[in-house]
Tab-separated table of C-alpha atoms in Angstrom:
chain	number	residue	atom	x	y	z
A	1	MET	CA	-36.941	43.787	-22.926
A	2	ALA	CA	-38.262	47.156	-24.088
A	3	TRP	CA	-37.212	49.839	-26.537
A	4	TYR	CA	-36.777	53.226	-24.877
A	5	PHE	CA	-36.623	56.427	-26.961
A	6	GLY	CA	-34.265	58.975	-25.352
A	7	TYR	CA	-34.544	62.407	-26.950
A	8	ALA	CA	-32.660	64.495	-24.379
A	9	SER	CA	-29.765	63.760	-22.002
A	10	ASN	CA	-30.477	60.044	-22.338
A	11	MET	CA	-29.313	60.146	-25.945
A	12	ASP	CA	-25.881	60.189	-24.316
A	13	LEU	CA	-24.591	56.821	-23.074
A	14	ILE	CA	-22.483	58.341	-20.252
A	15	SER	CA	-25.573	60.079	-18.910
A	16	LEU	CA	-27.669	56.921	-19.303
A	17	ARG	CA	-25.083	54.743	-17.530
A	18	ALA	CA	-24.955	57.225	-14.621
A	19	LYS	CA	-28.592	56.248	-14.050
A	20	GLY	CA	-27.653	52.560	-13.927
A	21	VAL	CA	-28.914	51.721	-17.410
A	22	GLU	CA	-26.637	49.781	-19.779
A	23	PRO	CA	-28.630	49.193	-22.976
A	24	ARG	CA	-28.210	46.005	-25.020
A	25	ALA	CA	-28.211	48.057	-28.213
A	26	SER	CA	-28.675	51.671	-29.304
A	27	LYS	CA	-29.589	53.247	-32.625
A	28	ARG	CA	-30.827	56.612	-33.835
A	29	ALA	CA	-34.526	57.104	-34.447
A	30	VAL	CA	-36.957	59.875	-35.300
A	31	LEU	CA	-40.419	60.752	-34.011
A	32	PRO	CA	-42.297	62.673	-36.748
A	33	GLY	CA	-45.167	65.014	-35.920
A	34	TRP	CA	-43.698	66.003	-32.533
A	35	ARG	CA	-41.666	68.998	-31.323
A	36	LEU	CA	-38.789	69.209	-28.861
A	37	ARG	CA	-39.351	71.761	-26.097
A	38	PHE	CA	-37.503	72.753	-22.919
A	39	ASN	CA	-40.570	73.708	-20.916
A	40	VAL	CA	-40.370	71.256	-18.005
A	41	ARG	CA	-39.300	73.177	-14.940
A	42	HIS	CA	-36.324	71.519	-13.245
A	43	PHE	CA	-36.634	70.744	-9.519
A	44	PHE	CA	-33.852	73.292	-8.931
A	45	ASP	CA	-34.166	76.743	-10.489
A	46	HIS	CA	-30.521	77.217	-11.473
A	47	GLU	CA	-30.918	74.338	-13.980
A	48	GLY	CA	-33.609	76.175	-15.965
A	49	GLY	CA	-35.894	74.042	-18.113
A	50	VAL	CA	-35.407	70.447	-19.220
A	51	ALA	CA	-36.605	68.685	-22.340
A	52	ASN	CA	-40.119	67.674	-23.237
A	53	ILE	CA	-41.846	66.530	-26.408
A	54	GLU	CA	-45.227	67.722	-27.617
A	55	CYS	CA	-47.375	66.260	-30.389
A	56	SER	CA	-47.944	68.860	-33.127
A	57	ASN	CA	-49.630	66.621	-35.738
A	58	ASP	CA	-47.461	68.477	-38.257
A	59	ARG	CA	-45.462	65.906	-40.257
A	60	THR	CA	-42.799	68.516	-40.993
A	61	ASP	CA	-41.922	68.515	-37.276
A	62	ALA	CA	-39.652	65.800	-35.947
A	63	VAL	CA	-37.815	64.908	-32.765
A	64	TRP	CA	-34.600	62.961	-33.193
A	65	GLY	CA	-33.301	60.679	-30.493
A	66	VAL	CA	-31.674	57.381	-29.648
A	67	LEU	CA	-33.570	54.121	-29.315
A	68	HIS	CA	-32.119	51.974	-26.512
A	69	LEU	CA	-32.925	48.280	-26.006
A	70	CYS	CA	-33.291	48.008	-22.214
A	71	GLU	CA	-33.847	45.210	-19.708
A	72	ASP	CA	-37.256	45.291	-17.993
A	73	GLU	CA	-35.626	46.210	-14.661
A	74	HIS	CA	-34.011	49.237	-16.332
A	75	LEU	CA	-37.444	50.768	-16.825
A	76	ALA	CA	-37.787	51.095	-13.036
A	77	LEU	CA	-34.433	52.931	-12.951
A	78	LEU	CA	-35.572	55.214	-15.757
A	79	ASP	CA	-38.891	55.843	-14.011
A	80	ALA	CA	-36.993	56.969	-10.900
A	81	ALA	CA	-34.494	59.101	-12.847
A	82	GLU	CA	-37.244	60.776	-14.891
A	83	ALA	CA	-39.591	61.241	-11.906
A	84	SER	CA	-42.239	59.193	-13.709
A	85	GLY	CA	-45.695	59.846	-12.285
A	86	HIS	CA	-44.523	63.178	-10.951
A	87	GLY	CA	-42.428	65.422	-13.255
A	88	TYR	CA	-42.873	63.164	-16.294
A	89	HIS	CA	-45.131	60.336	-17.463
A	90	ARG	CA	-44.074	57.241	-19.385
A	91	ILE	CA	-45.994	56.778	-22.647
A	92	LYS	CA	-45.876	54.497	-25.698
A	93	ILE	CA	-45.010	55.934	-29.101
A	94	ARG	CA	-44.006	54.696	-32.546
A	95	VAL	CA	-40.689	55.933	-33.924
A	96	PHE	CA	-38.855	55.273	-37.185
A	97	THR	CA	-35.380	53.819	-37.653
A	98	GLN	CA	-33.464	52.837	-40.762
A	99	ARG	CA	-35.222	49.456	-40.526
A	100	GLY	CA	-38.746	50.856	-40.279
A	101	GLU	CA	-41.351	51.605	-37.637
A	102	GLN	CA	-40.733	50.576	-34.034
A	103	GLU	CA	-42.841	50.751	-30.846
A	104	ALA	CA	-41.059	52.316	-27.878
A	105	VAL	CA	-41.622	53.993	-24.540
A	106	THR	CA	-40.578	57.530	-23.674
A	107	TYR	CA	-41.412	60.296	-21.199
A	108	VAL	CA	-43.482	63.490	-21.550
A	109	GLY	CA	-43.700	66.327	-19.049
A	110	ASP	CA	-46.418	66.364	-16.394
A	111	PRO	CA	-48.646	69.445	-16.944
A	112	SER	CA	-47.974	70.629	-13.379
A	113	PHE	CA	-44.258	70.919	-14.244
A	114	VAL	CA	-44.702	72.425	-17.727
A	115	GLN	CA	-44.180	76.173	-17.846
A	116	GLU	CA	-43.338	78.332	-20.837
A	117	GLY	CA	-40.357	80.664	-20.888
A	118	TYR	CA	-37.773	78.243	-19.557
A	119	ARG	CA	-34.431	77.609	-21.248
A	120	PRO	CA	-32.026	74.689	-20.823
A	121	SER	CA	-28.712	75.145	-19.039
A	122	ARG	CA	-25.518	75.043	-21.107
A	123	ARG	CA	-24.471	71.962	-19.127
A	124	TYR	CA	-27.672	70.124	-20.043
A	125	LEU	CA	-27.604	71.215	-23.681
A	126	ASN	CA	-23.971	70.093	-24.030
A	127	ILE	CA	-25.008	66.582	-22.990
A	128	LEU	CA	-27.758	66.530	-25.634
A	129	VAL	CA	-25.311	67.695	-28.300
A	130	ARG	CA	-22.763	65.049	-27.286
A	131	GLY	CA	-25.319	62.242	-27.346
A	132	ALA	CA	-26.844	63.329	-30.660
A	133	THR	CA	-23.415	63.688	-32.277
A	134	GLN	CA	-22.263	60.260	-31.118
A	135	ALA	CA	-25.493	58.716	-32.428
A	136	GLY	CA	-24.936	60.207	-35.872
A	137	ILE	CA	-28.079	62.318	-35.819
A	138	ASP	CA	-28.523	64.805	-38.660
A	139	SER	CA	-25.979	67.641	-38.332
A	140	ASP	CA	-28.598	70.385	-38.915
A	141	TYR	CA	-30.595	69.079	-35.948
A	142	VAL	CA	-27.447	68.955	-33.797
A	143	ASP	CA	-26.474	72.489	-34.856
A	144	ALA	CA	-29.938	73.730	-33.867
A	145	LEU	CA	-29.450	72.166	-30.433
A	146	ARG	CA	-26.018	73.764	-30.144
A	147	ARG	CA	-27.414	77.232	-31.019
A	148	HIS	CA	-30.453	77.029	-28.712
A	149	PRO	CA	-30.641	79.923	-26.189
A	150	VAL	CA	-29.567	78.847	-22.724
A	151	HIS	CA	-30.497	79.676	-19.159
A	152	GLN	CA	-28.025	81.935	-17.350
A	153	PRO	CA	-27.910	81.016	-13.657
A	154	PRO	CA	-26.913	83.701	-11.160
A	155	ILE	CA	-23.319	83.770	-9.921
A	156	VAL	CA	-23.335	82.752	-6.265
A	157	PRO	CA	-20.710	83.091	-3.518
A	158	VAL	CA	-19.083	80.135	-1.798
A	159	PHE	CA	-21.724	78.440	0.339
A	160	VAL	CA	-21.285	79.014	4.082
A	161	PRO	CA	-23.325	76.923	6.549
A	162	PRO	CA	-25.486	78.888	8.983
A	163	PRO	CA	-23.956	79.591	12.403
A	164	GLY	CA	-24.861	77.354	15.293
A	165	GLU	CA	-24.323	73.887	16.725
A	166	TYR	CA	-25.382	71.125	14.340
A	167	PRO	CA	-24.940	67.332	14.456
A	168	ILE	CA	-22.434	65.390	12.353
A	169	PHE	CA	-23.622	62.547	10.093
A	170	THR	CA	-21.931	59.677	8.297
A	171	ALA	CA	-23.330	57.311	5.659
A	172	ALA	CA	-24.435	54.915	8.411
A	173	THR	CA	-26.232	57.540	10.504
A	174	LEU	CA	-27.697	59.475	7.585
A	175	MET	CA	-29.513	56.417	6.225
A	176	ARG	CA	-31.582	56.282	9.422
A	177	HIS	CA	-33.188	59.614	8.507
A	178	PRO	CA	-35.361	59.342	5.364
A	179	THR	CA	-35.996	63.097	5.130
A	180	LEU	CA	-32.311	64.055	5.394
A	181	THR	CA	-29.970	64.288	2.419
A	182	ALA	CA	-26.292	65.242	2.122
A	183	LEU	CA	-24.347	67.229	-0.437
A	184	ALA	CA	-20.661	68.187	-0.473
A	185	GLY	CA	-20.254	67.896	3.293
A	186	ALA	CA	-23.582	69.500	4.270
A	187	VAL	CA	-26.804	67.813	5.428
A	188	PHE	CA	-30.250	69.204	4.687
A	189	ASP	CA	-33.717	68.306	5.952
A	190	MET	CA	-36.326	67.836	3.199
A	191	ALA	CA	-39.272	67.424	5.611
A	192	GLY	CA	-40.643	70.909	4.929
A	193	ALA	CA	-39.939	70.979	1.192
A	194	ARG	CA	-42.584	72.297	-1.210
A	195	ARG	CA	-44.957	69.803	-2.786
A	196	GLN	CA	-43.025	69.575	-6.075
A	197	HIS	CA	-40.044	68.199	-4.142
A	198	HIS	CA	-41.869	65.418	-2.299
A	199	PHE	CA	-40.869	62.948	-5.013
A	200	LEU	CA	-37.192	63.656	-4.307
A	201	ARG	CA	-37.483	62.421	-0.723
A	202	GLY	CA	-37.612	58.884	-2.095
A	203	LEU	CA	-34.611	59.489	-4.353
A	204	PHE	CA	-32.417	61.650	-2.087
A	205	GLY	CA	-33.608	60.727	1.413
A	206	GLY	CA	-30.997	59.104	3.688
A	207	LYS	CA	-28.265	59.429	1.022
A	208	ASP	CA	-25.327	61.616	0.074
A	209	MET	CA	-26.116	62.957	-3.430
A	210	THR	CA	-22.723	64.486	-4.260
A	211	LEU	CA	-21.638	61.736	-6.641
A	212	PHE	CA	-25.118	61.718	-8.202
A	213	HIS	CA	-24.717	65.368	-9.204
A	214	LEU	CA	-21.079	65.075	-10.270
A	215	LYS	CA	-22.002	62.349	-12.755
A	216	ARG	CA	-24.541	64.701	-14.345
A	217	LEU	CA	-21.993	67.289	-15.325
A	218	ASP	CA	-21.366	67.650	-19.050
A	219	THR	CA	-17.654	67.116	-18.316
A	220	SER	CA	-18.290	63.770	-16.601
A	221	ASP	CA	-16.856	60.623	-18.167
A	222	GLY	CA	-18.594	58.468	-15.566
A	223	SER	CA	-15.388	57.619	-13.682
A	224	GLU	CA	-15.933	59.848	-10.622
A	225	THR	CA	-15.818	58.032	-7.262
A	226	LEU	CA	-16.596	58.715	-3.630
A	227	ASP	CA	-12.827	58.793	-2.995
A	228	ASP	CA	-12.576	61.822	-5.314
A	229	ILE	CA	-14.958	63.595	-2.943
A	230	LYS	CA	-13.448	62.192	0.247
A	231	TYR	CA	-9.886	63.179	-0.732
A	232	ASP	CA	-10.942	66.487	-2.335
A	233	ARG	CA	-9.850	65.593	-5.871
A	234	LEU	CA	-12.391	67.871	-7.543
A	235	THR	CA	-11.863	70.218	-10.467
A	236	PRO	CA	-12.839	73.918	-10.308
A	237	THR	CA	-15.814	73.139	-12.557
A	238	GLN	CA	-16.987	70.387	-10.233
A	239	ARG	CA	-16.587	72.647	-7.176
A	240	ARG	CA	-18.544	75.456	-8.845
A	241	TYR	CA	-21.331	73.086	-9.831
A	242	LEU	CA	-21.636	71.609	-6.329
A	243	ASN	CA	-21.557	75.095	-4.820
A	244	GLU	CA	-24.505	76.116	-7.019
A	245	TYR	CA	-26.391	73.066	-5.772
A	246	LEU	CA	-25.517	73.833	-2.138
A	247	HIS	CA	-27.258	77.177	-2.564
A	248	GLU	CA	-30.248	75.489	-4.225
A	249	TYR	CA	-30.486	72.891	-1.446
A	250	SER	CA	-30.281	75.620	1.211
A	251	THR	CA	-33.117	77.474	-0.557
A	252	GLU	CA	-35.376	74.434	-0.811
A	253	TYR	CA	-34.474	72.597	2.419
A	254	ALA	CA	-33.362	73.349	5.979
A	255	TYR	CA	-29.693	73.027	6.886
A	256	ALA	CA	-29.347	70.147	9.361
A	257	GLY	CA	-25.652	69.419	9.935
A	258	ARG	CA	-22.281	68.320	8.536
A	259	TYR	CA	-21.543	65.152	6.589
A	260	LEU	CA	-18.280	63.230	6.954
A	261	TYR	CA	-17.047	60.850	4.263
A	262	ASP	CA	-15.762	57.896	6.295
C-alpha cells in the first residue's frame, strides 16, 4: 500500500476511478513550500496546460490536494495515466494532514514538457474544483482555482475524413496493429508521430480511445459505456469534445481508416 498525493484532476474520485484506481481511503492534505502551476504542455494542444507543482522553499506557499491510500498495483495504473518517465516523474514528498506529517508519492512535470505561458482548459479546471470541493479543501483555495484564467481552444468544424479508399477496422482487427488507434469511428496511424507522442503508442496503440476521452470530461459521472458510443447516445457536449479530439488526432497522426463498433 502507498499514499498518493493528488493535487490536480486526481483530487476528484470520478477522475481517479476512470484510471482504474479505487483508493482504500482519501483525505485532504497540504504540501507547504510548493506552488501549483499549469505549465506542463498537454499532449494535445487544444487542452492547454496541465498541472504541475514546483518547490519554492517559501513556507507561505502551499499546494492543497487529496491523499489517497492505494494498492501497490494502482501505482502502475497511475504511472501510465500520468505518463511517468515521460511527461511526469514520480517523486516522494512529505505532506501534512489533520493527523500530522505523512510520506506520499506524487508526480512532477518532466522539464521537456514544462513550458511557461500555458493555461488549463475549463474542462480540466472544473474537475480540479469538483475534487477540491468534495474533499473539503479551504474555500479560498478552491475559489482561486475557479477564477484561474483558462485556455480558449479554437472552434473547429465537424471533422470530415480525407477522401479516398481506406480499410475498415473492428476491435479484433485493430488490436493487431500496435501503431493504430481509433476515435469516434476513425482510425489513425501513430507510426510517424512526433517524439513527444511516442509514449502514447503504448497507451493508445491497438485500442479505441473514445470511452477513455469521454470519461475525462468534466460532465462525466463515470457511467459511460461502449454501447453509448455504438448506439450514438452522446450528448452535444460529448460530441463537441470528441470532434475537437478528432481534429487533434488528425493533426498529430495519419488518417488510416474507419472503425466499426461491433
